[in-house]
mmCIF file with all atom_site columns, C-alpha atoms in Angstrom:
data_model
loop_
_atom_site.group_PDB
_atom_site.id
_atom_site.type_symbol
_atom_site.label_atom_id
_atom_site.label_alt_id
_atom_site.label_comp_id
_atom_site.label_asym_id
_atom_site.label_entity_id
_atom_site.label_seq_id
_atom_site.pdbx_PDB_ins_code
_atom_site.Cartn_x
_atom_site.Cartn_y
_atom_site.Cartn_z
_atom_site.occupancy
_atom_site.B_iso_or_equiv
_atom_site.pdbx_formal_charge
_atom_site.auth_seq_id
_atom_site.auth_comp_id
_atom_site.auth_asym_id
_atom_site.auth_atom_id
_atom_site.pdbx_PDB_model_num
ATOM 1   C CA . UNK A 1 1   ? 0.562   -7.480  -23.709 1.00 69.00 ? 1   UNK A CA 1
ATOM 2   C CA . UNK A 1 2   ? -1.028  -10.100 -21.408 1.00 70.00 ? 2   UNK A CA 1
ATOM 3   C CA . UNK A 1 3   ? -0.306  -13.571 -21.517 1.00 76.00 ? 3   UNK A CA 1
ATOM 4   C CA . UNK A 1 4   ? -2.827  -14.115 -24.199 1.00 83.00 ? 4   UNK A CA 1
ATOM 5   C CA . UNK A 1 5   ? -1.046  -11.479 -26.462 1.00 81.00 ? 5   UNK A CA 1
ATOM 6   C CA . UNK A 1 6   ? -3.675  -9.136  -26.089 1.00 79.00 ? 6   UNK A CA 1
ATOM 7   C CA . UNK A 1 7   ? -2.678  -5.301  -25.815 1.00 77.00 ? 7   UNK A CA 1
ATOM 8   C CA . UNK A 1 8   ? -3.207  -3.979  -22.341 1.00 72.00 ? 8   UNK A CA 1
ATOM 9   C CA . UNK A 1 9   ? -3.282  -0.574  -21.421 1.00 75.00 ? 9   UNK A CA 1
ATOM 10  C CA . UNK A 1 10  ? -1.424  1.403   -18.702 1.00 81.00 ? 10  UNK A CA 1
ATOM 11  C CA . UNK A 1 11  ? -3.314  1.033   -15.559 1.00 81.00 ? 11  UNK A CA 1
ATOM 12  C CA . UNK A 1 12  ? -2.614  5.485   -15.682 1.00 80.00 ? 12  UNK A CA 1
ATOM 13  C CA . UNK A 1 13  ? -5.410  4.897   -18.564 1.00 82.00 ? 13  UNK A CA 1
ATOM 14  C CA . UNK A 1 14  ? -8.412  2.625   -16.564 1.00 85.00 ? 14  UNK A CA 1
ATOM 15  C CA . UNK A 1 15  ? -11.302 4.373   -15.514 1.00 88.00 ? 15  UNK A CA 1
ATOM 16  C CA . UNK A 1 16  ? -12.279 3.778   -11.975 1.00 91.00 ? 16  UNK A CA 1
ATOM 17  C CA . UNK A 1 17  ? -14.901 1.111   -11.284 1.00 92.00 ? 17  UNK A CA 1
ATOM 18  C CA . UNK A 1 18  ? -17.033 0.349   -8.690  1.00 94.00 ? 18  UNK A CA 1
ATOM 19  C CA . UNK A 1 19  ? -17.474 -3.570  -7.340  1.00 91.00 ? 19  UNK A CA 1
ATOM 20  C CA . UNK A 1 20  ? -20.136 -4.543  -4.635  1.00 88.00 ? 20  UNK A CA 1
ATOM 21  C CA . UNK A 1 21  ? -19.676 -1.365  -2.331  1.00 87.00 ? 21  UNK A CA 1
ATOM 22  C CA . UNK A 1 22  ? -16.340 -0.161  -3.258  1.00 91.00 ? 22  UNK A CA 1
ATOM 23  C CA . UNK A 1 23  ? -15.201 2.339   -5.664  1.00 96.00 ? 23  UNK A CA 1
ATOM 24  C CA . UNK A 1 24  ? -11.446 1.501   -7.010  1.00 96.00 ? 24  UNK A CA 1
ATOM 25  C CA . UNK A 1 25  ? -9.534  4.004   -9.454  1.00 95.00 ? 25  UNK A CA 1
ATOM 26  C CA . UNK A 1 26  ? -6.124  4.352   -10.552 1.00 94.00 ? 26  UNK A CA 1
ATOM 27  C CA . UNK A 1 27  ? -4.093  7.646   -9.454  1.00 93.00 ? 27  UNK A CA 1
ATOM 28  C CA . UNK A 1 28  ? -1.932  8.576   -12.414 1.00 88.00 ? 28  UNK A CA 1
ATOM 29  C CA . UNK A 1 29  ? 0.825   11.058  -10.750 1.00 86.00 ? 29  UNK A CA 1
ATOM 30  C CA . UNK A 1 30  ? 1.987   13.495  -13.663 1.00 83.00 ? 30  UNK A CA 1
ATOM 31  C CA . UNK A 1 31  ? 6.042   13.826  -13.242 1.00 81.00 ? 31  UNK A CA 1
ATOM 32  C CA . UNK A 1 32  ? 8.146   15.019  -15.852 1.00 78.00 ? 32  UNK A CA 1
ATOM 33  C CA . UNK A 1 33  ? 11.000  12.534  -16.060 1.00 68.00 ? 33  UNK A CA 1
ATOM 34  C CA . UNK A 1 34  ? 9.539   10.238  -14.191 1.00 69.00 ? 34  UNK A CA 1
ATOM 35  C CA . UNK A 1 35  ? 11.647  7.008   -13.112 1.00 79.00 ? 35  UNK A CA 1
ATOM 36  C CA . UNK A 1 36  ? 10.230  3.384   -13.806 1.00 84.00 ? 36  UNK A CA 1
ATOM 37  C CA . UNK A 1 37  ? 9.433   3.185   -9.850  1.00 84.00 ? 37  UNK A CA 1
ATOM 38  C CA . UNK A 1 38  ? 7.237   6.356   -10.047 1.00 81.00 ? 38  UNK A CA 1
ATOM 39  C CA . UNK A 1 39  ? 5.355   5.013   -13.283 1.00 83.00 ? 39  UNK A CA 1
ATOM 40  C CA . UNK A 1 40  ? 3.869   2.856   -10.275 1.00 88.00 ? 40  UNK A CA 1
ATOM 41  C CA . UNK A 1 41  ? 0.574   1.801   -10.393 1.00 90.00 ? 41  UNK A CA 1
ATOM 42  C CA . UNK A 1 42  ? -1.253  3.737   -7.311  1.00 94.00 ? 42  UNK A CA 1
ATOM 43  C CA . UNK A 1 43  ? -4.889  2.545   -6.686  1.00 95.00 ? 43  UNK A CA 1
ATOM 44  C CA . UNK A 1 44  ? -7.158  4.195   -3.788  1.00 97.00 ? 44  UNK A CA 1
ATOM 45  C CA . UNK A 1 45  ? -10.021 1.897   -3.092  1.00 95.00 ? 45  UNK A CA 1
ATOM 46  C CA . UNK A 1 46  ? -12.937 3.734   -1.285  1.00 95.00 ? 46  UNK A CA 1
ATOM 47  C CA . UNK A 1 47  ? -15.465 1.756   0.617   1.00 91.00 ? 47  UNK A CA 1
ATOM 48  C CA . UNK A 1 48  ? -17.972 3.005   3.122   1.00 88.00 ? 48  UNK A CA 1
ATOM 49  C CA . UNK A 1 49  ? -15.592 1.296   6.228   1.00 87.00 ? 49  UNK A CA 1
ATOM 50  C CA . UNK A 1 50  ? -12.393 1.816   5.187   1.00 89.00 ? 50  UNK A CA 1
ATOM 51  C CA . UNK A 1 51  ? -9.815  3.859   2.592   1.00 94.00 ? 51  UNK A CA 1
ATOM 52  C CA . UNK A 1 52  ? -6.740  1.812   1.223   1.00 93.00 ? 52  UNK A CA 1
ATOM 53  C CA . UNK A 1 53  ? -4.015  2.882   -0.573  1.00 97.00 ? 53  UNK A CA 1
ATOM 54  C CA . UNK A 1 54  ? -1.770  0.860   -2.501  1.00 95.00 ? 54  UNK A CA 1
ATOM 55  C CA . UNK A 1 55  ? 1.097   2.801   -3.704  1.00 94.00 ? 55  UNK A CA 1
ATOM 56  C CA . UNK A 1 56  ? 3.423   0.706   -5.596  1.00 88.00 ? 56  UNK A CA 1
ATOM 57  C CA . UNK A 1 57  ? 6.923   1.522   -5.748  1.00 88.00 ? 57  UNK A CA 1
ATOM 58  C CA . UNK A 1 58  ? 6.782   5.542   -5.997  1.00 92.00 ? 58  UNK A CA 1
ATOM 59  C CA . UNK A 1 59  ? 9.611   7.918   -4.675  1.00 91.00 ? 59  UNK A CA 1
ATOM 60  C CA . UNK A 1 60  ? 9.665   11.137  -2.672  1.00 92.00 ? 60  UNK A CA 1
ATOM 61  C CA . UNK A 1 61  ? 8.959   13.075  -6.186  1.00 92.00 ? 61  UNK A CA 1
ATOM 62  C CA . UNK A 1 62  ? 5.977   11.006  -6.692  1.00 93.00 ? 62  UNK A CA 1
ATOM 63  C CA . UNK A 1 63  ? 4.430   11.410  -3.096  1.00 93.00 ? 63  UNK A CA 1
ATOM 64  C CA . UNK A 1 64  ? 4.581   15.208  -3.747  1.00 94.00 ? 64  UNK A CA 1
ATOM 65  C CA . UNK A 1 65  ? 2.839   15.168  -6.760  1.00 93.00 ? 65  UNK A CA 1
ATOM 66  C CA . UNK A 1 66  ? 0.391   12.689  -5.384  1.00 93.00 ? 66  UNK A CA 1
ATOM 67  C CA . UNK A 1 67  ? -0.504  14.975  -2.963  1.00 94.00 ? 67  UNK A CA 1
ATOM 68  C CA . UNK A 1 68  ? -0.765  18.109  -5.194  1.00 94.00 ? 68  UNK A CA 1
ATOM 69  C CA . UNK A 1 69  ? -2.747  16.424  -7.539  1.00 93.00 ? 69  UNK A CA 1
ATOM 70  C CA . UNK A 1 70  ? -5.384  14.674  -5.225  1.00 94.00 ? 70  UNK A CA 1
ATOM 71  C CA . UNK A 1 71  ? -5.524  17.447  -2.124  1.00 91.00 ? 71  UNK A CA 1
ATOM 72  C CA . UNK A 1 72  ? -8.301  14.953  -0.445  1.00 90.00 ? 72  UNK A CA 1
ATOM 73  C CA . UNK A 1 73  ? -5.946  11.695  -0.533  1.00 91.00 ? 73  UNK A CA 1
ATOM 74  C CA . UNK A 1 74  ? -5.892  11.730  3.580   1.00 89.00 ? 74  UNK A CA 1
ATOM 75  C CA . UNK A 1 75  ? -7.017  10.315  5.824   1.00 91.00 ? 75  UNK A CA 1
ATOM 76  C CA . UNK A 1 76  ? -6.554  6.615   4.954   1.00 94.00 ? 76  UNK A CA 1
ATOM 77  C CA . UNK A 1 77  ? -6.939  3.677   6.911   1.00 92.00 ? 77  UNK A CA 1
ATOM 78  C CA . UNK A 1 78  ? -4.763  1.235   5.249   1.00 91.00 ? 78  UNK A CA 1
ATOM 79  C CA . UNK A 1 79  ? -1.659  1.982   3.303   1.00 94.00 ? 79  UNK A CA 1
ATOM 80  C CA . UNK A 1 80  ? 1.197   0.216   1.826   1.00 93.00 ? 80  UNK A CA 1
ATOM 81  C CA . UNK A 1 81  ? 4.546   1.445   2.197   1.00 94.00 ? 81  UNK A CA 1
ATOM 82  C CA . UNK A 1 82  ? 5.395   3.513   -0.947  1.00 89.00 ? 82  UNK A CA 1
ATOM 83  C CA . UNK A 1 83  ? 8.928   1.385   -2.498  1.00 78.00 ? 83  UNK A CA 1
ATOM 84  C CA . UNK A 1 84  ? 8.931   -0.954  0.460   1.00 67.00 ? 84  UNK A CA 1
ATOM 85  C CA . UNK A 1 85  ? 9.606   1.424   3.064   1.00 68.00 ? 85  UNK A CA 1
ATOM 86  C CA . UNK A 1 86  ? 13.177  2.423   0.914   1.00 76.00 ? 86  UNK A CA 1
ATOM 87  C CA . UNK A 1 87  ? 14.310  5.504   2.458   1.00 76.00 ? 87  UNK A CA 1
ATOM 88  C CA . UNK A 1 88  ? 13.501  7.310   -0.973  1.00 81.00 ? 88  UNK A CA 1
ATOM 89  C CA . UNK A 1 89  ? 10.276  7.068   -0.248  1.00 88.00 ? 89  UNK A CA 1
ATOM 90  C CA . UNK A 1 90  ? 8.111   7.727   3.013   1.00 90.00 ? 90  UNK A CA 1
ATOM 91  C CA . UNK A 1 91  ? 8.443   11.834  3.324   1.00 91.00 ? 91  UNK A CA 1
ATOM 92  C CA . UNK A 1 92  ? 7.139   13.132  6.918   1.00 94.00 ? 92  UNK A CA 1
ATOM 93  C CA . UNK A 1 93  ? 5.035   15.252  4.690   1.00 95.00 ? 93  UNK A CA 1
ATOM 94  C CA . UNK A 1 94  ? 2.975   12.389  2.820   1.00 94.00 ? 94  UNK A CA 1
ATOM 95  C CA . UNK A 1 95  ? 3.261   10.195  5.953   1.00 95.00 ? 95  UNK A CA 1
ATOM 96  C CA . UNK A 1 96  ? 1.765   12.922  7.903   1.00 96.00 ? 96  UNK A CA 1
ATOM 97  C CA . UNK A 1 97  ? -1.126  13.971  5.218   1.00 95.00 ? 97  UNK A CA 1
ATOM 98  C CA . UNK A 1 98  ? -2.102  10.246  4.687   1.00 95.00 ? 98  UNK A CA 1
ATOM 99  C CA . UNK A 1 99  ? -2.870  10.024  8.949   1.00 93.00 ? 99  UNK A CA 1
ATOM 100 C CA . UNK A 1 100 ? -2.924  6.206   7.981   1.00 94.00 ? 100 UNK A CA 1
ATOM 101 C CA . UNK A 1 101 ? -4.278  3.939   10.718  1.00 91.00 ? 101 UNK A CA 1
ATOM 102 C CA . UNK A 1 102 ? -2.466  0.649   9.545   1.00 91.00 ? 102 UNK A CA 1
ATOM 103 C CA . UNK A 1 103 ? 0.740   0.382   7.412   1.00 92.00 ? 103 UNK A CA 1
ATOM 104 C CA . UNK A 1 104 ? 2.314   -2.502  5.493   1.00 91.00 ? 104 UNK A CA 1
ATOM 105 C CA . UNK A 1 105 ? 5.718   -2.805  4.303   1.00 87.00 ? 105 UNK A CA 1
ATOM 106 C CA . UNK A 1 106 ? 5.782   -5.468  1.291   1.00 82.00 ? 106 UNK A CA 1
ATOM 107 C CA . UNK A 1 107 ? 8.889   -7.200  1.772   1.00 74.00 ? 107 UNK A CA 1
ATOM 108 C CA . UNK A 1 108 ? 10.653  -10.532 1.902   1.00 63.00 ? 108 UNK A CA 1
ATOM 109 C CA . UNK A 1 109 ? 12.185  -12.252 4.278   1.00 67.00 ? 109 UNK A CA 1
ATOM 110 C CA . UNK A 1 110 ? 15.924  -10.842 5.205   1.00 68.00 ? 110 UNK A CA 1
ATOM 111 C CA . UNK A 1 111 ? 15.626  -9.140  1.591   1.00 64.00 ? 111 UNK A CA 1
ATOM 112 C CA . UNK A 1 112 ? 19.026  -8.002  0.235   1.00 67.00 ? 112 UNK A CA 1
ATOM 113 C CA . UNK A 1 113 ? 17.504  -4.398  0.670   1.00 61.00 ? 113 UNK A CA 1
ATOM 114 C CA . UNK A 1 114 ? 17.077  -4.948  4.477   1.00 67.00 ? 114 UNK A CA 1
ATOM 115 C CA . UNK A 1 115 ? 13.559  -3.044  3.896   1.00 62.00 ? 115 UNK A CA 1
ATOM 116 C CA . UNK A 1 116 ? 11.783  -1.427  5.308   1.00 82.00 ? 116 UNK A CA 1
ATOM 117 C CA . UNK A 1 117 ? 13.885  0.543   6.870   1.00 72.00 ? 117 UNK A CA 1
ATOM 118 C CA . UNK A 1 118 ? 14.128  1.251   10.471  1.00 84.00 ? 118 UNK A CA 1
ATOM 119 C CA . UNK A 1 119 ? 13.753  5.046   10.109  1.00 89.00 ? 119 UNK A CA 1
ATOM 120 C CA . UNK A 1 120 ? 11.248  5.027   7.511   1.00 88.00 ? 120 UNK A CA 1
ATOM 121 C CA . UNK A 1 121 ? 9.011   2.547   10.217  1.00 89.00 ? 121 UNK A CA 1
ATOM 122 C CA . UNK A 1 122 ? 9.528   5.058   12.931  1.00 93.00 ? 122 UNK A CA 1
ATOM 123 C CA . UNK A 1 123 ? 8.310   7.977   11.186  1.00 94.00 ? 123 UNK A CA 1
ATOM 124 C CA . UNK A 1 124 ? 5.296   5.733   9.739   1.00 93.00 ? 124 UNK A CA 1
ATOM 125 C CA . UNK A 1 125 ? 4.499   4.548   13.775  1.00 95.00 ? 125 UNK A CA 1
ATOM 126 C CA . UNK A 1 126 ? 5.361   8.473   15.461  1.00 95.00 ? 126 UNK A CA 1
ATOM 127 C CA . UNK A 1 127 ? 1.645   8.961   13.561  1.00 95.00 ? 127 UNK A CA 1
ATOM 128 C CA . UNK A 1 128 ? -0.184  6.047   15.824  1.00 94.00 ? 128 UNK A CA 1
ATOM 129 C CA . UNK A 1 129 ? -0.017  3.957   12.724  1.00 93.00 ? 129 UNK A CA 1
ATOM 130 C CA . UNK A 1 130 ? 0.069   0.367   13.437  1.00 90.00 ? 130 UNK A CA 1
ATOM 131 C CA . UNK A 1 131 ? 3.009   -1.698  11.368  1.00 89.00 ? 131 UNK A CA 1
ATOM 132 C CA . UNK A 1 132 ? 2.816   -4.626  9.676   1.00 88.00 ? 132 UNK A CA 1
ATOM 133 C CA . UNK A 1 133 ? 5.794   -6.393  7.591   1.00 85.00 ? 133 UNK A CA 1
ATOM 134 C CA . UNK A 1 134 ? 5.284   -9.300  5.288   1.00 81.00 ? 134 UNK A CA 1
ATOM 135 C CA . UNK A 1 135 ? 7.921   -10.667 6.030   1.00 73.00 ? 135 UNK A CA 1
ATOM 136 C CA . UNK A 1 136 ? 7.078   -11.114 9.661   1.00 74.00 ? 136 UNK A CA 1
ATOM 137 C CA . UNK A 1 137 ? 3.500   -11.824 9.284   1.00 73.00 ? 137 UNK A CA 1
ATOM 138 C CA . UNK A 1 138 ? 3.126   -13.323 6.137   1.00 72.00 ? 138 UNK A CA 1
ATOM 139 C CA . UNK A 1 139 ? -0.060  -12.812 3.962   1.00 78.00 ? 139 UNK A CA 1
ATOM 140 C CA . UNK A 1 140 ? -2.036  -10.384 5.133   1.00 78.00 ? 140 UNK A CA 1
ATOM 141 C CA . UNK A 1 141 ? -5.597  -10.020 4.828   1.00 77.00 ? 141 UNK A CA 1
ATOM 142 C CA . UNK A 1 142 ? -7.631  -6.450  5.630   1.00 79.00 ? 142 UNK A CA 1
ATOM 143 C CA . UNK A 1 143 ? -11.496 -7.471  6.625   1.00 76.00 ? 143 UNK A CA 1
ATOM 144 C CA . UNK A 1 144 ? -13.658 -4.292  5.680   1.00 76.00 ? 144 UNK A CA 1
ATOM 145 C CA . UNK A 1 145 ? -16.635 -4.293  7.780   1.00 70.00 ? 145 UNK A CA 1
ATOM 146 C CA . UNK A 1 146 ? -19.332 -2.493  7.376   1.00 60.00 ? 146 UNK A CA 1
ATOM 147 C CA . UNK A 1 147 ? -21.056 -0.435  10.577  1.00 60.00 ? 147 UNK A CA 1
ATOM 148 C CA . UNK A 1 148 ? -18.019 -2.933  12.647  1.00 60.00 ? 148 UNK A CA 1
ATOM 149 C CA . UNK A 1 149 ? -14.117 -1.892  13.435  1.00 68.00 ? 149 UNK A CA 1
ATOM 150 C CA . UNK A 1 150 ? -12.066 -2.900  10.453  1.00 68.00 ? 150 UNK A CA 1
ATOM 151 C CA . UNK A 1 151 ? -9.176  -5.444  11.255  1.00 69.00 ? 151 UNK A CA 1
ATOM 152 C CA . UNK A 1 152 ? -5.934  -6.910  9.601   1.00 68.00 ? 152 UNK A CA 1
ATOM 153 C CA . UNK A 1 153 ? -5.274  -10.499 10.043  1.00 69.00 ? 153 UNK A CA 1
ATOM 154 C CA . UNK A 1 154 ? -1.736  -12.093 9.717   1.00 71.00 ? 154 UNK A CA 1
ATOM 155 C CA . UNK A 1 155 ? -1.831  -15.355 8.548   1.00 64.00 ? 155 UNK A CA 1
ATOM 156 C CA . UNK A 1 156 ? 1.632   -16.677 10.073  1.00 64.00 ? 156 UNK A CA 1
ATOM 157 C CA . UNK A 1 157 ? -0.416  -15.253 13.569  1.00 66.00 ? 157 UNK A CA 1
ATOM 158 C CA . UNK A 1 158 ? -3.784  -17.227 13.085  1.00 64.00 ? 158 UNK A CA 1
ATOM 159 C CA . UNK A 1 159 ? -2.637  -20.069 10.761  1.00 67.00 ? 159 UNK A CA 1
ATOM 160 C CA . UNK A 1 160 ? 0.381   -21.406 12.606  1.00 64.00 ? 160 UNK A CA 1
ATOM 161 C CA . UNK A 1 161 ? 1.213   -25.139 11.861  1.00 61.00 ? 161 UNK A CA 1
ATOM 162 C CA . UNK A 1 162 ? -0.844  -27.141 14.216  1.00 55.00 ? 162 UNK A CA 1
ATOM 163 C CA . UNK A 1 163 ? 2.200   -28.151 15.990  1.00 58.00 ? 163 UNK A CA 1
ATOM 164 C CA . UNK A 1 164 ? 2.748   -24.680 17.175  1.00 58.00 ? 164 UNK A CA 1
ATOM 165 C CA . UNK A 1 165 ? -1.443  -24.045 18.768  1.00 54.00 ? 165 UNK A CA 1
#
């Protein structure tokens, strides 16, 4: 239910929608015995300038089946770290098929998890991919241009306290 008590579907059950110039849909991954963290959400947005994925909190299983189910899912330029770059997630495989360009681990500051992990980050960056951490950089905003180079701003890079310019 949302906060109005209305019944909301799974986001596994939304059609894909188009807004402006991008198409967004939902990838439902069928598992068998899926865990909670593989029930993720997983949304590919598809503009004419850029491909993002944001992949929730899926594991290794997931990925697979991901990949199986959606052969054409590679080639992306902006991904999120699948489980925060956990090392349950992140196979070479999937890292490898995505070719991402730019890669975010969601993550707080010196979370208890101490993710994303170091080895997980490596094999994301031994593709050329570019990372950036949240907890470094702060917000994070991805400017999709179209017929220009696509670029990720970090807001604790270009909106320092005035003290600090």
């Amino acid at each position: 239910r949302d906060r109005f008590g209305e019944e909301v579907g799974s986001c596994h059950e939304q059609p894909a929608w188009e807004w402006q110039y991008a198409r967004f849909a939902f990838l439902p991954v069928e598992l068998e015995a899926a865990s909670d963290n593989d029930l993720s959400c997983v949304l590919l947005m598809e503009h004419p300038s850029a491909r993002i994925l944001i992949t929730g909190d899926i594991t290794r299983r997931a990925e697979e089946a991901l990949l199986e189910q959606y052969p054409g899912i590679g080639n992306i330029d902006l991904v999120t770290m699948p489980h925060h770059g956990s090392r349950s997630s992140s196979s070479q495989r999937f890292v490898n098929l995505l070719q991402a360009s730019q890669v975010v681990a969601t993550a707080g500051w010196k979370n208890h998890f101490r993710h994303p992990k170091p080895d997980v980050v490596e094999r994301w960056a031994s593709t050329g991919a570019t990372i950036h951490e949240t907890a470094a950089h702060g917000a994070l905003i991805f400017a999709v241009n179209s017929g220009e180079s696509n670029r990720l701003v970090a807001h604790r890079l270009t909106d320092r306290h005035f003290w600090h310019r």
